[in-house]
PDB file of C-alpha atoms and ligand atoms in Angstrom:
ATOM      1  CA  MET A   3     -81.188 134.188 151.273  1.00 68.00           C
ATOM      2  CA  PRO A   4     -78.462 132.198 149.596  1.00 90.00           C
ATOM      3  CA  ARG A   5     -79.522 129.374 147.396  1.00 95.00           C
ATOM      4  CA  ILE A   6     -76.722 126.981 146.546  1.00 97.00           C
ATOM      5  CA  GLY A   7     -76.733 124.446 143.745  1.00 98.00           C
ATOM      6  CA  VAL A   8     -74.802 121.310 144.663  1.00 98.00           C
ATOM      7  CA  LEU A   9     -73.653 119.292 141.658  1.00 98.00           C
ATOM      8  CA  GLY A  10     -72.295 115.770 141.816  1.00 98.00           C
ATOM      9  CA  ASP A  11     -71.050 113.104 139.441  1.00 98.00           C
ATOM     10  CA  ILE A  12     -71.546 115.084 136.246  1.00 98.00           C
ATOM     11  CA  HIS A  13     -69.395 112.556 134.391  1.00 98.00           C
ATOM     12  CA  SER A  14     -68.832 114.478 131.181  1.00 98.00           C
ATOM     13  CA  ASN A  15     -72.551 114.595 130.453  1.00 98.00           C
ATOM     14  CA  LEU A  16     -73.107 118.110 129.115  1.00 98.00           C
ATOM     15  CA  PRO A  17     -76.801 117.808 128.149  1.00 98.00           C
ATOM     16  CA  ALA A  18     -77.601 116.589 131.693  1.00 98.00           C
ATOM     17  CA  LEU A  19     -75.552 119.393 133.243  1.00 98.00           C
ATOM     18  CA  GLU A  20     -77.188 122.037 131.044  1.00 98.00           C
ATOM     19  CA  ALA A  21     -80.646 120.726 131.900  1.00 98.00           C
ATOM     20  CA  VAL A  22     -79.874 120.902 135.613  1.00 98.00           C
ATOM     21  CA  LEU A  23     -78.420 124.413 135.377  1.00 98.00           C
ATOM     22  CA  GLU A  24     -81.324 125.697 133.322  1.00 98.00           C
ATOM     23  CA  SER A  25     -83.959 124.244 135.630  1.00 97.00           C
ATOM     24  CA  ALA A  26     -82.211 125.464 138.787  1.00 97.00           C
ATOM     25  CA  GLY A  27     -82.729 129.123 137.983  1.00 92.00           C
ATOM     26  CA  ALA A  28     -80.590 131.637 139.801  1.00 94.00           C
ATOM     27  CA  CYS A  29     -78.253 130.254 142.435  1.00 97.00           C
ATOM     28  CA  ASP A  30     -75.976 132.457 144.510  1.00 96.00           C
ATOM     29  CA  GLU A  31     -73.286 129.831 144.592  1.00 96.00           C
ATOM     30  CA  TRP A  32     -72.418 126.446 143.136  1.00 97.00           C
ATOM     31  CA  TRP A  33     -70.623 123.590 144.809  1.00 98.00           C
ATOM     32  CA  CYS A  34     -69.543 120.284 143.249  1.00 98.00           C
ATOM     33  CA  VAL A  35     -68.684 117.005 144.952  1.00 98.00           C
ATOM     34  CA  GLY A  36     -66.506 115.701 142.138  1.00 98.00           C
ATOM     35  CA  ASP A  37     -66.368 113.419 139.126  1.00 98.00           C
ATOM     36  CA  VAL A  38     -66.837 116.238 136.681  1.00 98.00           C
ATOM     37  CA  VAL A  39     -65.407 113.889 134.036  1.00 98.00           C
ATOM     38  CA  GLY A  40     -65.246 110.158 133.280  1.00 98.00           C
ATOM     39  CA  TYR A  41     -67.698 107.859 131.447  1.00 98.00           C
ATOM     40  CA  GLY A  42     -69.241 110.521 129.206  1.00 98.00           C
ATOM     41  CA  PRO A  43     -68.203 112.229 125.964  1.00 98.00           C
ATOM     42  CA  TYR A  44     -68.035 115.939 126.918  1.00 98.00           C
ATOM     43  CA  PRO A  45     -65.142 116.338 129.411  1.00 98.00           C
ATOM     44  CA  ASN A  46     -63.889 119.734 128.229  1.00 98.00           C
ATOM     45  CA  GLU A  47     -67.352 121.249 127.987  1.00 98.00           C
ATOM     46  CA  CYS A  48     -68.264 120.083 131.497  1.00 98.00           C
ATOM     47  CA  VAL A  49     -65.028 121.355 133.036  1.00 98.00           C
ATOM     48  CA  ARG A  50     -65.616 124.696 131.299  1.00 98.00           C
ATOM     49  CA  GLU A  51     -69.151 124.949 132.720  1.00 98.00           C
ATOM     50  CA  VAL A  52     -68.052 124.105 136.258  1.00 98.00           C
ATOM     51  CA  ALA A  53     -65.170 126.582 136.031  1.00 98.00           C
ATOM     52  CA  ALA A  54     -67.502 129.278 134.632  1.00 98.00           C
ATOM     53  CA  LEU A  55     -69.856 128.775 137.588  1.00 97.00           C
ATOM     54  CA  ARG A  56     -66.857 129.385 139.854  1.00 97.00           C
ATOM     55  CA  ALA A  57     -68.027 126.269 141.655  1.00 97.00           C
ATOM     56  CA  ARG A  58     -66.243 125.209 144.800  1.00 98.00           C
ATOM     57  CA  CYS A  59     -65.323 121.728 143.682  1.00 98.00           C
ATOM     58  CA  VAL A  60     -63.475 118.680 144.994  1.00 98.00           C
ATOM     59  CA  ALA A  61     -61.846 115.925 142.948  1.00 98.00           C
ATOM     60  CA  GLY A  62     -63.554 112.578 142.395  1.00 98.00           C
ATOM     61  CA  ASN A  63     -61.826 109.312 141.558  1.00 98.00           C
ATOM     62  CA  HIS A  64     -62.496 109.810 137.838  1.00 98.00           C
ATOM     63  CA  ASP A  65     -61.093 113.347 137.903  1.00 98.00           C
ATOM     64  CA  LEU A  66     -57.945 111.917 139.496  1.00 98.00           C
ATOM     65  CA  GLY A  67     -57.779 108.856 137.247  1.00 98.00           C
ATOM     66  CA  SER A  68     -58.149 110.940 134.078  1.00 98.00           C
ATOM     67  CA  THR A  69     -55.321 113.293 135.001  1.00 98.00           C
ATOM     68  CA  GLY A  70     -52.611 110.914 136.183  1.00 95.00           C
ATOM     69  CA  ARG A  71     -53.250 111.550 139.886  1.00 96.00           C
ATOM     70  CA  LEU A  72     -54.530 108.039 140.595  1.00 96.00           C
ATOM     71  CA  GLU A  73     -53.472 104.616 139.284  1.00 95.00           C
ATOM     72  CA  LEU A  74     -56.107 103.076 137.026  1.00 97.00           C
ATOM     73  CA  ASP A  75     -55.756  99.589 138.598  1.00 94.00           C
ATOM     74  CA  GLY A  76     -58.499 100.404 141.077  1.00 94.00           C
ATOM     75  CA  PHE A  77     -61.082 101.047 138.338  1.00 97.00           C
ATOM     76  CA  ASN A  78     -63.206  98.429 136.633  1.00 97.00           C
ATOM     77  CA  VAL A  79     -62.364  97.836 132.997  1.00 97.00           C
ATOM     78  CA  LEU A  80     -65.061 100.075 131.467  1.00 97.00           C
ATOM     79  CA  ALA A  81     -64.300 102.938 133.845  1.00 98.00           C
ATOM     80  CA  ARG A  82     -60.613 102.540 133.036  1.00 98.00           C
ATOM     81  CA  ILE A  83     -61.254 102.690 129.287  1.00 98.00           C
ATOM     82  CA  ALA A  84     -63.292 105.856 129.812  1.00 98.00           C
ATOM     83  CA  CYS A  85     -60.546 107.405 131.992  1.00 98.00           C
ATOM     84  CA  GLU A  86     -57.967 106.644 129.312  1.00 98.00           C
ATOM     85  CA  TRP A  87     -60.205 108.178 126.639  1.00 98.00           C
ATOM     86  CA  THR A  88     -60.787 111.236 128.832  1.00 98.00           C
ATOM     87  CA  ALA A  89     -57.065 111.690 129.509  1.00 98.00           C
ATOM     88  CA  VAL A  90     -56.480 111.975 125.760  1.00 98.00           C
ATOM     89  CA  ALA A  91     -59.551 114.134 125.094  1.00 98.00           C
ATOM     90  CA  LEU A  92     -58.864 116.700 127.826  1.00 98.00           C
ATOM     91  CA  ALA A  93     -57.512 120.052 126.697  1.00 98.00           C
ATOM     92  CA  PRO A  94     -54.570 121.392 128.732  1.00 98.00           C
ATOM     93  CA  GLU A  95     -56.733 123.917 130.628  1.00 97.00           C
ATOM     94  CA  GLY A  96     -59.241 121.196 131.514  1.00 97.00           C
ATOM     95  CA  ARG A  97     -56.474 118.959 132.804  1.00 98.00           C
ATOM     96  CA  GLU A  98     -55.021 121.844 134.780  1.00 98.00           C
ATOM     97  CA  PHE A  99     -58.387 122.630 136.356  1.00 98.00           C
ATOM     98  CA  LEU A 100     -58.907 119.011 137.430  1.00 98.00           C
ATOM     99  CA  GLN A 101     -55.358 118.714 138.708  1.00 98.00           C
ATOM    100  CA  SER A 102     -55.895 121.757 140.920  1.00 98.00           C
ATOM    101  CA  LEU A 103     -58.862 120.215 142.777  1.00 98.00           C
ATOM    102  CA  LYS A 104     -58.423 119.110 146.383  1.00 98.00           C
ATOM    103  CA  LEU A 105     -59.895 115.959 147.895  1.00 98.00           C
ATOM    104  CA  VAL A 106     -61.901 117.840 150.512  1.00 98.00           C
ATOM    105  CA  GLU A 107     -62.940 121.481 150.715  1.00 97.00           C
ATOM    106  CA  LYS A 108     -64.653 123.660 153.226  1.00 96.00           C
ATOM    107  CA  ALA A 109     -67.683 125.464 151.783  1.00 95.00           C
ATOM    108  CA  GLY A 110     -68.993 128.280 153.880  1.00 79.00           C
ATOM    109  CA  GLU A 111     -69.067 128.189 157.652  1.00 79.00           C
ATOM    110  CA  ALA A 112     -70.427 124.781 158.421  1.00 94.00           C
ATOM    111  CA  VAL A 113     -70.123 122.677 155.309  1.00 98.00           C
ATOM    112  CA  MET A 114     -67.542 120.317 153.908  1.00 98.00           C
ATOM    113  CA  LEU A 115     -67.390 118.747 150.450  1.00 98.00           C
ATOM    114  CA  ALA A 116     -65.916 115.308 149.680  1.00 98.00           C
ATOM    115  CA  HIS A 117     -66.465 112.869 146.821  1.00 98.00           C
ATOM    116  CA  GLY A 118     -66.660 109.461 148.518  1.00 98.00           C
ATOM    117  CA  SER A 119     -66.759 110.129 152.239  1.00 98.00           C
ATOM    118  CA  PRO A 120     -64.872 112.114 154.873  1.00 97.00           C
ATOM    119  CA  ARG A 121     -63.139 108.843 155.820  1.00 96.00           C
ATOM    120  CA  ASP A 122     -61.982 108.047 152.289  1.00 97.00           C
ATOM    121  CA  PRO A 123     -62.791 110.888 149.872  1.00 97.00           C
ATOM    122  CA  VAL A 124     -61.533 108.958 146.860  1.00 97.00           C
ATOM    123  CA  TRP A 125     -62.985 105.472 147.070  1.00 96.00           C
ATOM    124  CA  GLU A 126     -65.479 104.864 149.880  1.00 97.00           C
ATOM    125  CA  TYR A 127     -69.105 104.282 148.884  1.00 97.00           C
ATOM    126  CA  LEU A 128     -71.063 105.683 151.795  1.00 97.00           C
ATOM    127  CA  THR A 129     -74.111 103.463 151.587  1.00 97.00           C
ATOM    128  CA  SER A 130     -75.101 102.544 155.134  1.00 97.00           C
ATOM    129  CA  GLU A 131     -75.597 103.927 158.603  1.00 98.00           C
ATOM    130  CA  ASP A 132     -72.496 101.969 159.698  1.00 97.00           C
ATOM    131  CA  CYS A 133     -70.407 103.828 157.117  1.00 97.00           C
ATOM    132  CA  ALA A 134     -72.011 107.102 158.182  1.00 98.00           C
ATOM    133  CA  ALA A 135     -71.204 106.368 161.844  1.00 97.00           C
ATOM    134  CA  ARG A 136     -67.545 105.968 160.948  1.00 97.00           C
ATOM    135  CA  SER A 137     -67.476 109.259 159.008  1.00 97.00           C
ATOM    136  CA  PHE A 138     -69.355 111.634 161.304  1.00 98.00           C
ATOM    137  CA  PRO A 139     -66.494 111.859 163.850  1.00 97.00           C
ATOM    138  CA  LEU A 140     -64.020 112.621 161.076  1.00 97.00           C
ATOM    139  CA  PHE A 141     -65.305 116.063 160.105  1.00 96.00           C
ATOM    140  CA  GLU A 142     -66.107 118.980 162.311  1.00 95.00           C
ATOM    141  CA  GLU A 143     -68.540 120.805 160.060  1.00 97.00           C
ATOM    142  CA  ARG A 144     -72.267 120.342 160.488  1.00 98.00           C
ATOM    143  CA  ILE A 145     -72.901 119.070 156.966  1.00 98.00           C
ATOM    144  CA  CYS A 146     -70.819 117.150 154.473  1.00 98.00           C
ATOM    145  CA  PHE A 147     -72.052 116.888 150.891  1.00 98.00           C
ATOM    146  CA  ILE A 148     -70.834 113.753 149.121  1.00 98.00           C
ATOM    147  CA  GLY A 149     -71.365 111.837 145.866  1.00 98.00           C
ATOM    148  CA  HIS A 150     -69.728 108.746 144.317  1.00 98.00           C
ATOM    149  CA  THR A 151     -72.607 106.251 144.723  1.00 98.00           C
ATOM    150  CA  HIS A 152     -74.776 108.127 142.199  1.00 98.00           C
ATOM    151  CA  VAL A 153     -77.721 107.515 144.544  1.00 98.00           C
ATOM    152  CA  PRO A 154     -79.140 110.556 146.379  1.00 98.00           C
ATOM    153  CA  MET A 155     -79.464 109.869 150.093  1.00 98.00           C
ATOM    154  CA  ILE A 156     -79.269 111.618 153.442  1.00 98.00           C
ATOM    155  CA  PHE A 157     -77.740 110.318 156.676  1.00 98.00           C
ATOM    156  CA  SER A 158     -78.540 112.316 159.793  1.00 98.00           C
ATOM    157  CA  LEU A 159     -77.033 112.399 163.239  1.00 98.00           C
ATOM    158  CA  VAL A 160     -79.412 113.871 165.782  1.00 97.00           C
ATOM    159  CA  GLY A 161     -78.225 113.428 169.347  1.00 95.00           C
ATOM    160  CA  ASP A 162     -76.648 109.972 169.303  1.00 94.00           C
ATOM    161  CA  SER A 163     -78.912 108.457 166.739  1.00 96.00           C
ATOM    162  CA  ILE A 164     -78.107 107.985 163.080  1.00 98.00           C
ATOM    163  CA  GLY A 165     -80.926 107.907 160.575  1.00 98.00           C
ATOM    164  CA  THR A 166     -81.365 107.434 156.845  1.00 98.00           C
ATOM    165  CA  VAL A 167     -83.632 109.463 154.634  1.00 97.00           C
ATOM    166  CA  GLU A 168     -84.394 108.092 151.195  1.00 95.00           C
ATOM    167  CA  VAL A 169     -84.554 110.891 148.688  1.00 98.00           C
ATOM    168  CA  TYR A 170     -87.438 111.141 146.230  1.00 98.00           C
ATOM    169  CA  ASP A 171     -88.212 113.377 143.276  1.00 98.00           C
ATOM    170  CA  GLY A 172     -89.531 116.743 144.407  1.00 98.00           C
ATOM    171  CA  MET A 173     -88.412 116.255 147.998  1.00 98.00           C
ATOM    172  CA  ARG A 174     -87.728 119.210 150.248  1.00 98.00           C
ATOM    173  CA  MET A 175     -86.375 118.497 153.703  1.00 98.00           C
ATOM    174  CA  GLU A 176     -85.825 120.992 156.460  1.00 98.00           C
ATOM    175  CA  LEU A 177     -82.789 120.151 158.554  1.00 98.00           C
ATOM    176  CA  GLU A 178     -82.838 119.868 162.329  1.00 97.00           C
ATOM    177  CA  PRO A 179     -81.007 122.838 163.847  1.00 95.00           C
ATOM    178  CA  SER A 180     -79.027 120.517 166.130  1.00 95.00           C
ATOM    179  CA  GLY A 181     -78.568 117.769 163.530  1.00 98.00           C
ATOM    180  CA  ARG A 182     -75.494 116.891 161.507  1.00 98.00           C
ATOM    181  CA  TYR A 183     -75.781 115.508 157.998  1.00 98.00           C
ATOM    182  CA  LEU A 184     -74.052 113.533 155.285  1.00 98.00           C
ATOM    183  CA  ILE A 185     -75.930 114.430 152.125  1.00 98.00           C
ATOM    184  CA  ASN A 186     -75.374 112.551 148.898  1.00 98.00           C
ATOM    185  CA  THR A 187     -76.357 114.871 146.054  1.00 98.00           C
ATOM    186  CA  GLY A 188     -77.090 112.092 143.546  1.00 98.00           C
ATOM    187  CA  SER A 189     -75.650 112.140 140.053  1.00 98.00           C
ATOM    188  CA  VAL A 190     -76.193 114.741 137.355  1.00 98.00           C
ATOM    189  CA  GLY A 191     -74.762 112.685 134.517  1.00 98.00           C
ATOM    190  CA  GLN A 192     -75.115 108.994 135.374  1.00 98.00           C
ATOM    191  CA  PRO A 193     -77.860 108.229 137.937  1.00 98.00           C
ATOM    192  CA  ARG A 194     -77.865 104.713 139.397  1.00 98.00           C
ATOM    193  CA  ASP A 195     -81.052 104.657 141.428  1.00 97.00           C
ATOM    194  CA  GLY A 196     -83.269 103.497 138.596  1.00 97.00           C
ATOM    195  CA  ASP A 197     -84.363 107.011 137.600  1.00 98.00           C
ATOM    196  CA  LYS A 198     -82.558 107.984 134.414  1.00 98.00           C
ATOM    197  CA  ARG A 199     -83.247 111.709 134.803  1.00 98.00           C
ATOM    198  CA  ALA A 200     -80.471 114.013 136.016  1.00 98.00           C
ATOM    199  CA  CYS A 201     -80.471 114.628 139.760  1.00 98.00           C
ATOM    200  CA  ARG A 202     -80.516 118.226 140.974  1.00 98.00           C
ATOM    201  CA  CYS A 203     -79.772 119.153 144.583  1.00 98.00           C
ATOM    202  CA  ILE A 204     -80.287 122.631 146.001  1.00 98.00           C
ATOM    203  CA  PHE A 205     -79.267 123.777 149.476  1.00 98.00           C
ATOM    204  CA  ASP A 206     -81.495 126.629 150.611  1.00 97.00           C
ATOM    205  CA  THR A 207     -79.369 128.030 153.390  1.00 95.00           C
ATOM    206  CA  GLY A 208     -81.969 130.631 154.402  1.00 93.00           C
ATOM    207  CA  ALA A 209     -84.570 128.001 155.204  1.00 96.00           C
ATOM    208  CA  ASP A 210     -81.894 125.444 156.155  1.00 97.00           C
ATOM    209  CA  ALA A 211     -83.446 122.933 153.752  1.00 98.00           C
ATOM    210  CA  VAL A 212     -82.318 120.692 150.920  1.00 98.00           C
ATOM    211  CA  GLU A 213     -84.348 120.087 147.788  1.00 98.00           C
ATOM    212  CA  PHE A 214     -84.046 117.340 145.209  1.00 98.00           C
ATOM    213  CA  GLU A 215     -85.564 117.223 141.790  1.00 98.00           C
ATOM    214  CA  ARG A 216     -85.125 114.987 138.755  1.00 98.00           C
ATOM    215  CA  ILE A 217     -84.634 116.710 135.433  1.00 98.00           C
ATOM    216  CA  PRO A 218     -85.144 115.060 132.034  1.00 98.00           C
ATOM    217  CA  TYR A 219     -82.515 115.613 129.343  1.00 98.00           C
ATOM    218  CA  ASP A 220     -81.688 114.356 125.865  1.00 98.00           C
ATOM    219  CA  ILE A 221     -80.106 110.964 126.627  1.00 98.00           C
ATOM    220  CA  GLY A 222     -80.113 109.982 122.934  1.00 98.00           C
ATOM    221  CA  LYS A 223     -77.847 112.905 122.097  1.00 98.00           C
ATOM    222  CA  VAL A 224     -75.269 111.753 124.648  1.00 98.00           C
ATOM    223  CA  GLN A 225     -75.489 108.144 123.462  1.00 98.00           C
ATOM    224  CA  TRP A 226     -74.958 109.238 119.858  1.00 98.00           C
ATOM    225  CA  ARG A 227     -71.862 111.196 120.836  1.00 98.00           C
ATOM    226  CA  MET A 228     -70.525 108.282 122.895  1.00 98.00           C
ATOM    227  CA  ALA A 229     -70.869 106.000 119.869  1.00 98.00           C
ATOM    228  CA  GLU A 230     -69.076 108.591 117.713  1.00 98.00           C
ATOM    229  CA  GLU A 231     -66.217 108.718 120.186  1.00 98.00           C
ATOM    230  CA  GLY A 232     -66.022 104.929 120.518  1.00 98.00           C
ATOM    231  CA  LEU A 233     -66.808 104.891 124.241  1.00 98.00           C
ATOM    232  CA  PRO A 234     -67.975 101.479 125.563  1.00 98.00           C
ATOM    233  CA  LYS A 235     -71.588 100.635 124.693  1.00 98.00           C
ATOM    234  CA  PRO A 236     -72.517  99.377 128.193  1.00 98.00           C
ATOM    235  CA  LEU A 237     -71.712 102.846 129.558  1.00 98.00           C
ATOM    236  CA  SER A 238     -74.046 104.372 127.013  1.00 98.00           C
ATOM    237  CA  ASP A 239     -76.805 101.787 127.607  1.00 98.00           C
ATOM    238  CA  ARG A 240     -76.841 102.342 131.351  1.00 98.00           C
ATOM    239  CA  LEU A 241     -77.820 106.012 130.903  1.00 98.00           C
ATOM    240  CA  GLU A 242     -81.157 104.780 129.572  1.00 97.00           C
ATOM    241  CA  ARG A 243     -81.682 102.457 132.545  1.00 97.00           C
ATOM    242  CA  GLY A 244     -80.492 104.849 135.239  1.00 98.00           C
ATOM    243  CA  ARG A 245     -78.483 102.000 136.772  1.00 94.00           C
TER     244      ARG A 245
HETATM  245 ZN1  LIG B 313     -68.966 109.002 139.894  1.00 80.81          ZN
END
């Protein structure tokens, strides 16, 4: 039965992306909830990988900000510096790929993809049940995969009641047949939940279950490259903290 890898917030971190892809084994399909680029030093390589996977992919705020589709005023200063660096570093085909991405996409029969939230795919951080309650009525699919917070998390709507499931390493959760879900995939390239390892999310559509696993990668290699490229040190330091 189809096994789908769902990537999120790769953020130009090629070693993290490669580690996730290698550990995932064979997937029938790949989806991506955006922010392929931004912050990290490997924008072209990451775009190439995502394109080679033929991933169904939506645009994140950094993908938009690095390709002239979004004003940089809304970004904090370090994110803006990284967007400006990325805009210069991107090869024409990488820029073209990112410019072609939509803000929301349907994936299969019953799934939608968005970066922030269905309510505001570009900027909203969907962090609470209140936010989830405002987004559930705004999409008709059963499941929406999201990213943006860099913290893996699941919000469920079963009957009238909204619930939160905290995601942990090695978790596998079977979904309720009648439930609807907002599933944050966590971040491949810049986790912010205190675990510095890349976050891998798999949707096993046969069993109707999602799986999360944390994958170690060579953080030092990325930090070295960031220093070489003159990217801001705090962005490099945070990879080590996972915050
Ligand atoms: Zn992001």
